[in-house]
Coordinates of C-alpha atoms in Angstrom, one line a residue:
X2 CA 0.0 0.0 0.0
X3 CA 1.1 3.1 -0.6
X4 CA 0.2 6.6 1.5
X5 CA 0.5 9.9 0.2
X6 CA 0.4 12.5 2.8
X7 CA -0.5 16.1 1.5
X8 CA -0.6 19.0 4.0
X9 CA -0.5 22.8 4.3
X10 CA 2.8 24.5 4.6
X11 CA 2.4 28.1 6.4
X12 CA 5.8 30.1 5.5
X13 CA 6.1 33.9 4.9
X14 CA 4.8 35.0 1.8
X15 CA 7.6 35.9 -0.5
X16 CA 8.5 32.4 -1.6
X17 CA 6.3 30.4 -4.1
X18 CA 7.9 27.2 -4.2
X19 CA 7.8 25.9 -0.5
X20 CA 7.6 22.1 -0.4
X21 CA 8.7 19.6 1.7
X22 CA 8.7 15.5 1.0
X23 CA 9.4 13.0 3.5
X24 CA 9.6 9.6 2.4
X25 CA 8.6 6.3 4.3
X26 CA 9.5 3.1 3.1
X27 CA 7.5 0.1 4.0
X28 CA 10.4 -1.3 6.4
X29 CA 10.2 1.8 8.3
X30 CA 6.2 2.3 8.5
X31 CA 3.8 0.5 11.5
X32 CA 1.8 -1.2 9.0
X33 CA 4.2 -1.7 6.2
X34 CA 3.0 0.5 3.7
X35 CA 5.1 3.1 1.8
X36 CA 4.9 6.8 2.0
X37 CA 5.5 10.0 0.7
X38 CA 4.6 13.4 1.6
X39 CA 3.4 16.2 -0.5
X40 CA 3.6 19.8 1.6
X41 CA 3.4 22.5 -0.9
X42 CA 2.7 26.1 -0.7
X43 CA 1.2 26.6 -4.2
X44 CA -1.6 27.6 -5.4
X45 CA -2.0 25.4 -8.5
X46 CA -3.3 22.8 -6.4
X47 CA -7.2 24.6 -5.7
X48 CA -8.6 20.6 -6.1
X49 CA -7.9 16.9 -6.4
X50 CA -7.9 16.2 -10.1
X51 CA -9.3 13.0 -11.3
X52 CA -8.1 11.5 -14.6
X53 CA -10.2 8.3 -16.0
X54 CA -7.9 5.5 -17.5
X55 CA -8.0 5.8 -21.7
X56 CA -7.6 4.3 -24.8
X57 CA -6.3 6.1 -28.0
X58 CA -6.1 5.7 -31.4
X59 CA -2.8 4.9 -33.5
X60 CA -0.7 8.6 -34.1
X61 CA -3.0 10.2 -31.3
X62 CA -0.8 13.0 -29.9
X63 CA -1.0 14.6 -26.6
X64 CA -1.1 18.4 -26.0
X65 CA 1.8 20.1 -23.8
X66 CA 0.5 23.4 -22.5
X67 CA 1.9 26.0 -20.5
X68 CA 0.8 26.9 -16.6
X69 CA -1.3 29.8 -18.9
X70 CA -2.9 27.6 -21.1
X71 CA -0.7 28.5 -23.7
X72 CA 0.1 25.3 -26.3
X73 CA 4.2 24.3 -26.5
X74 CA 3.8 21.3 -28.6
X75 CA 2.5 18.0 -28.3
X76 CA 4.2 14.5 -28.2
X77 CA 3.0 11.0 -29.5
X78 CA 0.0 9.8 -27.2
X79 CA 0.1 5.9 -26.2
X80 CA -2.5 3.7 -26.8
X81 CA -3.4 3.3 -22.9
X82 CA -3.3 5.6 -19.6
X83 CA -3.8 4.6 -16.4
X84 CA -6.0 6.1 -14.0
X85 CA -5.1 8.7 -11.8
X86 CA -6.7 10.5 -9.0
X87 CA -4.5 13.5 -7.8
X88 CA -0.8 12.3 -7.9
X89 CA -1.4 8.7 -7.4
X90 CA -2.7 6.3 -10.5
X91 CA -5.2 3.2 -10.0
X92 CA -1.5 0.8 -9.5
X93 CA -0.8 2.9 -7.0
X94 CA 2.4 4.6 -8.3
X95 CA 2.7 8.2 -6.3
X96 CA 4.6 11.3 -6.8
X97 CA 5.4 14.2 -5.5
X98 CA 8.2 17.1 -5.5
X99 CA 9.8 19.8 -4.5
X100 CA 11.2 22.6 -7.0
X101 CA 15.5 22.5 -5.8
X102 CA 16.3 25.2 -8.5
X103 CA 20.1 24.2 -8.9
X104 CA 22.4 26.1 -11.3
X105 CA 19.9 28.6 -13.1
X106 CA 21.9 28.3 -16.3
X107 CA 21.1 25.1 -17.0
X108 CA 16.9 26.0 -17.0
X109 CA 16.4 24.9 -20.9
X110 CA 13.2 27.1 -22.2
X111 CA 13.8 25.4 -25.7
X112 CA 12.6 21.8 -23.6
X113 CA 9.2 20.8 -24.4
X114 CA 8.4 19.2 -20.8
X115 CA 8.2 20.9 -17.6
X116 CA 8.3 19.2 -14.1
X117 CA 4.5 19.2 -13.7
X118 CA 4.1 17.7 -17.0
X119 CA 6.2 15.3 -16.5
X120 CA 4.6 14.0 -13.3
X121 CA 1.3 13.9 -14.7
X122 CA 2.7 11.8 -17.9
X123 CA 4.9 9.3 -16.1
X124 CA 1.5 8.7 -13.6
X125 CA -0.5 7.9 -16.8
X126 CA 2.3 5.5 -18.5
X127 CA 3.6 3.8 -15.6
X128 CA 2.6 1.3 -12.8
X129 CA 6.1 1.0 -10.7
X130 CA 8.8 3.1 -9.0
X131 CA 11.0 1.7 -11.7
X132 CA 9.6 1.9 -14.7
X133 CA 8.4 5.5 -13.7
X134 CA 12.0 6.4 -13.7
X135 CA 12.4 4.8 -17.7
X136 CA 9.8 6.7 -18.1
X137 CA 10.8 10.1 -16.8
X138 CA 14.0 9.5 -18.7
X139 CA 12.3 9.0 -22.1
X140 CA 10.0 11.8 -22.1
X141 CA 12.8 14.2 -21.2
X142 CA 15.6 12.5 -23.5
X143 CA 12.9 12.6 -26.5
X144 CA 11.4 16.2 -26.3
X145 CA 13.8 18.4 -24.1
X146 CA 13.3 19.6 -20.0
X147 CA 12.0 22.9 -19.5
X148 CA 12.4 23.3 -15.6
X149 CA 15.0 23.9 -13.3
X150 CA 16.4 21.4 -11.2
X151 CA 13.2 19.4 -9.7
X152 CA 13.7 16.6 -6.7
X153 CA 10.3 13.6 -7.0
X154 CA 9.6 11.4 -4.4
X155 CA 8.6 8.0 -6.0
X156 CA 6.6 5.0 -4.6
X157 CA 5.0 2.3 -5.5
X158 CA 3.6 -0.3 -2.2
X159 CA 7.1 -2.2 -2.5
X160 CA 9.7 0.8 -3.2
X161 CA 10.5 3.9 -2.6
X162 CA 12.7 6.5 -4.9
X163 CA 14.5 10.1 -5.1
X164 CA 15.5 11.1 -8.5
X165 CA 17.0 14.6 -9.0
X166 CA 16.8 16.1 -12.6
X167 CA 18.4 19.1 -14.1
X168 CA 18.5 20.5 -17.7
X169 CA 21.2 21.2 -19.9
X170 CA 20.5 24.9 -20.5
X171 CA 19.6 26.7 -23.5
X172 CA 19.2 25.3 -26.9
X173 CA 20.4 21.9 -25.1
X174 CA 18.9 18.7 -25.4
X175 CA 17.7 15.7 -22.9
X176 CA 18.4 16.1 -19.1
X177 CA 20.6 15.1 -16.6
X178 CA 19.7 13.1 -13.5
X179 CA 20.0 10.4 -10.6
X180 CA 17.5 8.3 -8.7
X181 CA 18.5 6.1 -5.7
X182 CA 16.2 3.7 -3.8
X183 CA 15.7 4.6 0.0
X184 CA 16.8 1.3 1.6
X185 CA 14.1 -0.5 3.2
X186 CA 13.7 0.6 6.9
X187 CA 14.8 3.6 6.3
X188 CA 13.1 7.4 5.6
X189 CA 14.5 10.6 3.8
X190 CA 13.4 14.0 3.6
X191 CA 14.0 16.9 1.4
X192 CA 13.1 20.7 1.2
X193 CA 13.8 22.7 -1.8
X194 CA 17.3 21.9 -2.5
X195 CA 19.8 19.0 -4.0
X196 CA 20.1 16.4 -1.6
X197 CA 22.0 13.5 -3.8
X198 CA 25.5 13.3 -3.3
X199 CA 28.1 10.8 -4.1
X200 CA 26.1 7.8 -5.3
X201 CA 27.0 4.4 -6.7
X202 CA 27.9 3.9 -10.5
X203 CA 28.0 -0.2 -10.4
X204 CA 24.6 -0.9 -7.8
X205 CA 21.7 -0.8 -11.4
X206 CA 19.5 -2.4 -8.4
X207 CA 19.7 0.9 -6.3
X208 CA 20.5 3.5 -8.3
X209 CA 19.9 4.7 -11.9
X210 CA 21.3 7.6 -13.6
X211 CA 21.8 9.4 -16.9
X212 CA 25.0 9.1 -19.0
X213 CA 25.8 12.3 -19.4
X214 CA 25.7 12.7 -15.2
X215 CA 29.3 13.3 -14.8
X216 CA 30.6 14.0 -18.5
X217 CA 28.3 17.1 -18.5
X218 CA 29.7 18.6 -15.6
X219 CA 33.2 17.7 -16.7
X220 CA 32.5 19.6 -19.6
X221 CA 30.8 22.6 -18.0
X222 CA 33.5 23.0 -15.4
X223 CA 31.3 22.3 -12.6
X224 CA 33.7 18.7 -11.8
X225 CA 37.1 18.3 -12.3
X226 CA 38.0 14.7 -12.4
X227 CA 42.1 15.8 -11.7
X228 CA 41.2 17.0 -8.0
X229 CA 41.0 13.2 -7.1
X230 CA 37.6 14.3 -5.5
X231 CA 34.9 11.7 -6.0
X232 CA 31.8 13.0 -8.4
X233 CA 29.1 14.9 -5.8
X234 CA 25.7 15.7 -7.8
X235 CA 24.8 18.4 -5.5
X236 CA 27.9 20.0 -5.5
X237 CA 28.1 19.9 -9.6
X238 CA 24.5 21.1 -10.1
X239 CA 23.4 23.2 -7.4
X240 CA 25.6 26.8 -5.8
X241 CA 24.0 26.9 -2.3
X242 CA 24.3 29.8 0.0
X243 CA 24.3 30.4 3.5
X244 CA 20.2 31.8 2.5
X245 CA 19.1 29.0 0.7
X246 CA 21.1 26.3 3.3
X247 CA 19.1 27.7 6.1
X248 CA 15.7 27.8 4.0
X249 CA 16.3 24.3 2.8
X250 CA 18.2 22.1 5.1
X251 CA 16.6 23.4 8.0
X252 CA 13.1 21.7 7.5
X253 CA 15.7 18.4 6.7
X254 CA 17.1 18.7 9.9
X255 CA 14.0 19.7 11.9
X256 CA 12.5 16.3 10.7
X257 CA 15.0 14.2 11.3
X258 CA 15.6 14.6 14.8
X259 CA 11.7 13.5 15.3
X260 CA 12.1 10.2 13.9
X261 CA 15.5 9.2 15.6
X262 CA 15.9 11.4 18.6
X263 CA 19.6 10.0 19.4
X264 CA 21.0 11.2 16.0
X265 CA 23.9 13.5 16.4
X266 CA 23.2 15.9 12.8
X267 CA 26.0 18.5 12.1
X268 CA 24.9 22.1 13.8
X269 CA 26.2 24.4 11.9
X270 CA 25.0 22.5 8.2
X271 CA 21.1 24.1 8.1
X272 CA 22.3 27.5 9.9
X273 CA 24.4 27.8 6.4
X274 CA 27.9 27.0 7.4
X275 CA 28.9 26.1 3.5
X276 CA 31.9 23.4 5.2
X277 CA 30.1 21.7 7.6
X278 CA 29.5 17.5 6.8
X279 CA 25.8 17.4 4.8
X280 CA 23.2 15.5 6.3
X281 CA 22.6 11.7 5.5
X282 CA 20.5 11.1 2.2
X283 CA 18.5 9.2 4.6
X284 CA 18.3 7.6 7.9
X285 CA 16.5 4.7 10.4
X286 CA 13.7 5.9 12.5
X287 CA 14.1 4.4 16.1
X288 CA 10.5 3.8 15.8
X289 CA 8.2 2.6 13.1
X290 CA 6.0 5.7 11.7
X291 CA 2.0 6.0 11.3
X292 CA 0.4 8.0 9.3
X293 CA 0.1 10.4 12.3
X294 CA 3.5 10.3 13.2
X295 CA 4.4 11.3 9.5
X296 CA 1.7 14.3 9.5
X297 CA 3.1 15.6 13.0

């Protein structure tokens, strides 16, 4: 089974993208379902949208349309879509997100897909955590990104995913990304920024990622394999400062503490110090979470 948990987030007024995800795997939830929160501060979200499973016809093409209404394009329509009732389909494959932003020049307004779009899509095409990642990766590889950097909680009832996704600026083509599976037993929380670090290249079982993950930021100077420093994701995609450390590792750190009181997290990472040690990816609760433990 898998729980989405969507609740009102009350910040000051000047920021638009305010959302926070916490994600439960089935290991680490008292009835052994999977889930993932959805706190955002936006105002496209007025109602639950409902979305009846289709069929179309052969070279049946799918509108892409702007937050305005305005048409971009379309893209080739497949011949079935699953049902979906807000950001979970009738397989129970859910989504959220939270906007991360990353390095601003890499925002691709020449990409046919933006975040929300994509969410929508890969909820109509697929009915795992897996294959909702292929899927992600398709759409974005065939017909261009158009957002800035984006973080999705993924979960199906057995798994549960973060993938981070960036474009490749102007003019560019495709995206580049990761997605690691949250080990069983264990939850993860993030807030607005990059929370992917050093990952696995060999482990196809836990983590996915594009090709171009670490030859793109070779390229654009953002990694330099001669330092002898492993490849960090956040480090190559996003430029955090002490502002946007406090804004976004803050509600990381004021979670985590909740669900395992005896952790010992850095101090000075969420007040902004840009040297202290990162917090873990994820971590084990020292108690299994309800539903009521994950909306306190």
């Amino acid at each position: 089974l898998v729980i989405t948990v969507l609740a009102a987030l009350v910040l000051p007024p000047s920021p638009g993208d305010a959302c926070t995800n916490i994600l439960v795997t089935k290991g680490a939830s008292a009835d052994g379902s999977t889930m993932i929160t959805y706190a955002c501060d936006g105002r496209f979200h007025p109602h639950m949208r409902i979305k009846a499973p289709a069929d179309f016809e052969p070279d049946s093409e799918f509108e892409i349309r702007h937050w305005t209404g305005e048409l971009i394009g379309s893209i080739p329509q497949v011949e079935h879509t699953h049902g979906v009732v807000g950001l979970m389909n009738e397989h129970q494959l859910a989504m959220s997100e939270t906007t991360t932003t990353g390095r601003e020049e890499l925002e691709n307004p020449d990409g046919l897909i933006h975040y929300w779009t994509l969410m929508q899509l890969t909820l109509e095409r697929a009915k795992t955590a897996r294959e909702a990642i292929e899927v992600m990766a398709g759409l974005v590889e065939a017909h261009g990104y158009r957002s800035t950097a984006e973080s999705f909680s993924i979960a199906d009832p057995n798994e549960v995913w973060l993938m981070e996704m960036i474009g490749t600026g102007p003019g560019g083509s495709g995206a580049i990304w990761v997605a690691m599976r949250i080990p069983d037993g264990s939850i993860a929380a993030y807030a607005n920024g990059l929370r992917i670090r050093q990952f696995p290249l060999d482990d196809p079982e836990n983590c996915l990622y594009s090709d171009n993950v670490i030859s793109f930021a070779v390229e654009r100077g953002y990694y330099h394999p001669a330092s002898g420093e492993p490849f960090d994701f956040t480090a190559a995609y996003d430029t955090p400062t002490q502002a946007s450390r406090r804004y976004t590792a803050t509600r990381v750190w004021s979670n985590f503490p909740r669900a395992a009181p005896t952790l010992e997290l850095e101090d000075a990472y969420h007040p902004g110090d840009l040297e202290a040690e990162p917090y873990p990816l994820w971590i084990t609760p020292q108690r299994k979470h309800s539903v009521a433990d994950v909306m306190e």
